[in-house]
Amino acid sequence: MRNAILQLLAQLQEALEADTDLNPRDKADALEDVRVLVNAANNPPDESLQNLARKALKSLKATLAELPVAAPLAQVSQQILPAISEMLNRQ
């Protein structure tokens, strides 16, 4: 499962890096949230990291919800974020 979540996070990171709809500050914050999620995925027993991951996921969802529905990043995130959330909750 760890590999699966890391692959999803890599896809999300790539989509964020390619995005042109987010302002630079929101993009930087979103990329930092992805880094937090990767760290939590690599250290599932660490409860403090899991708490940070839940906060990062909420932050990502809020940031990406502001994108136009047709934006490529919005479409990718609609598919990836629920799967990431589910996998993190199983750890």
mmCIF file of C-alpha atoms in Angstrom:
data_model
loop_
_atom_site.group_PDB
_atom_site.id
_atom_site.type_symbol
_atom_site.label_atom_id
_atom_site.label_comp_id
_atom_site.label_asym_id
_atom_site.label_seq_id
_atom_site.Cartn_x
_atom_site.Cartn_y
_atom_site.Cartn_z
ATOM 1 C CA MET A 1 0.000 0.000 0.000
ATOM 2 C CA ARG A 2 2.900 2.373 0.735
ATOM 3 C CA ASN A 3 4.062 2.206 -2.872
ATOM 4 C CA ALA A 4 0.561 2.934 -4.124
ATOM 5 C CA ILE A 5 0.172 6.056 -2.000
ATOM 6 C CA LEU A 6 3.651 7.258 -2.958
ATOM 7 C CA GLN A 7 2.774 6.822 -6.648
ATOM 8 C CA LEU A 8 -0.415 8.845 -6.188
ATOM 9 C CA LEU A 9 1.491 11.563 -4.356
ATOM 10 C CA ALA A 10 4.085 11.664 -7.155
ATOM 11 C CA GLN A 11 1.277 12.099 -9.702
ATOM 12 C CA LEU A 12 -0.216 14.888 -7.626
ATOM 13 C CA GLN A 13 3.161 16.594 -7.285
ATOM 14 C CA GLU A 14 3.717 16.430 -11.049
ATOM 15 C CA ALA A 15 0.280 17.898 -11.692
ATOM 16 C CA LEU A 16 0.938 20.687 -9.191
ATOM 17 C CA GLU A 17 4.298 21.513 -10.733
ATOM 18 C CA ALA A 18 2.744 21.698 -14.215
ATOM 19 C CA ASP A 19 -0.261 23.757 -13.102
ATOM 20 C CA THR A 20 -0.667 27.339 -14.290
ATOM 21 C CA ASP A 21 -3.947 28.170 -12.514
ATOM 22 C CA LEU A 22 -2.688 28.398 -8.923
ATOM 23 C CA ASN A 23 -0.897 31.510 -7.782
ATOM 24 C CA PRO A 24 2.756 30.907 -6.845
ATOM 25 C CA ARG A 25 2.151 31.086 -3.090
ATOM 26 C CA ASP A 26 -0.722 28.574 -3.179
ATOM 27 C CA LYS A 27 1.347 26.298 -5.410
ATOM 28 C CA ALA A 28 4.273 26.422 -2.967
ATOM 29 C CA ASP A 29 1.947 25.696 -0.037
ATOM 30 C CA ALA A 30 0.337 22.799 -1.908
ATOM 31 C CA LEU A 31 3.727 21.316 -2.771
ATOM 32 C CA GLU A 32 4.725 21.571 0.890
ATOM 33 C CA ASP A 33 1.502 19.745 1.806
ATOM 34 C CA VAL A 34 2.469 16.963 -0.615
ATOM 35 C CA ARG A 35 5.888 16.714 1.060
ATOM 36 C CA VAL A 36 4.174 16.350 4.446
ATOM 37 C CA LEU A 37 1.975 13.576 3.029
ATOM 38 C CA VAL A 38 4.998 11.764 1.574
ATOM 39 C CA ASN A 39 6.760 11.960 4.925
ATOM 40 C CA ALA A 40 3.693 10.560 6.689
ATOM 41 C CA ALA A 41 3.340 7.776 4.108
ATOM 42 C CA ASN A 42 6.958 6.797 4.720
ATOM 43 C CA ASN A 43 6.474 6.780 8.515
ATOM 44 C CA PRO A 44 2.998 5.346 9.210
ATOM 45 C CA PRO A 45 3.537 4.555 12.910
ATOM 46 C CA ASP A 46 4.406 8.178 13.738
ATOM 47 C CA GLU A 47 1.150 9.620 15.100
ATOM 48 C CA SER A 48 2.367 13.232 15.020
ATOM 49 C CA LEU A 49 3.165 12.880 11.312
ATOM 50 C CA GLN A 50 -0.253 11.341 10.707
ATOM 51 C CA ASN A 51 -1.863 14.370 12.391
ATOM 52 C CA LEU A 52 0.184 16.689 10.196
ATOM 53 C CA ALA A 53 -0.844 14.639 7.165
ATOM 54 C CA ARG A 54 -4.547 15.046 7.979
ATOM 55 C CA LYS A 55 -4.068 18.811 8.225
ATOM 56 C CA ALA A 56 -2.067 18.888 4.994
ATOM 57 C CA LEU A 57 -4.762 16.922 3.200
ATOM 58 C CA LYS A 58 -7.453 19.360 4.388
ATOM 59 C CA SER A 59 -5.310 22.274 3.262
ATOM 60 C CA LEU A 60 -4.739 20.696 -0.153
ATOM 61 C CA LYS A 61 -8.435 20.020 -0.627
ATOM 62 C CA ALA A 62 -9.298 23.617 0.260
ATOM 63 C CA THR A 63 -6.659 25.063 -2.054
ATOM 64 C CA LEU A 64 -7.564 22.836 -4.982
ATOM 65 C CA ALA A 65 -11.307 23.409 -4.509
ATOM 66 C CA GLU A 66 -10.733 27.000 -5.664
ATOM 67 C CA LEU A 67 -9.549 25.868 -9.107
ATOM 68 C CA PRO A 68 -11.850 26.012 -12.126
ATOM 69 C CA VAL A 69 -13.558 22.639 -12.592
ATOM 70 C CA ALA A 70 -12.024 22.258 -16.055
ATOM 71 C CA ALA A 71 -8.464 22.871 -14.830
ATOM 72 C CA PRO A 72 -6.290 19.786 -15.352
ATOM 73 C CA LEU A 73 -5.080 19.899 -11.748
ATOM 74 C CA ALA A 74 -8.671 20.016 -10.484
ATOM 75 C CA GLN A 75 -9.514 16.929 -12.505
ATOM 76 C CA VAL A 76 -6.435 15.042 -11.323
ATOM 77 C CA SER A 77 -7.009 16.003 -7.705
ATOM 78 C CA GLN A 78 -10.649 14.882 -7.805
ATOM 79 C CA GLN A 79 -9.423 11.397 -8.666
ATOM 80 C CA ILE A 80 -6.307 11.248 -6.502
ATOM 81 C CA LEU A 81 -7.181 13.011 -3.238
ATOM 82 C CA PRO A 82 -9.974 10.616 -2.171
ATOM 83 C CA ALA A 83 -7.668 7.636 -2.752
ATOM 84 C CA ILE A 84 -4.836 9.281 -0.799
ATOM 85 C CA SER A 85 -7.206 10.090 2.057
ATOM 86 C CA GLU A 86 -8.505 6.544 2.178
ATOM 87 C CA MET A 87 -5.005 5.054 2.186
ATOM 88 C CA LEU A 88 -3.796 7.380 4.926
ATOM 89 C CA ASN A 89 -6.792 6.457 7.075
ATOM 90 C CA ARG A 90 -5.912 2.751 6.742
ATOM 91 C CA GLN A 91 -2.353 3.190 7.985
#
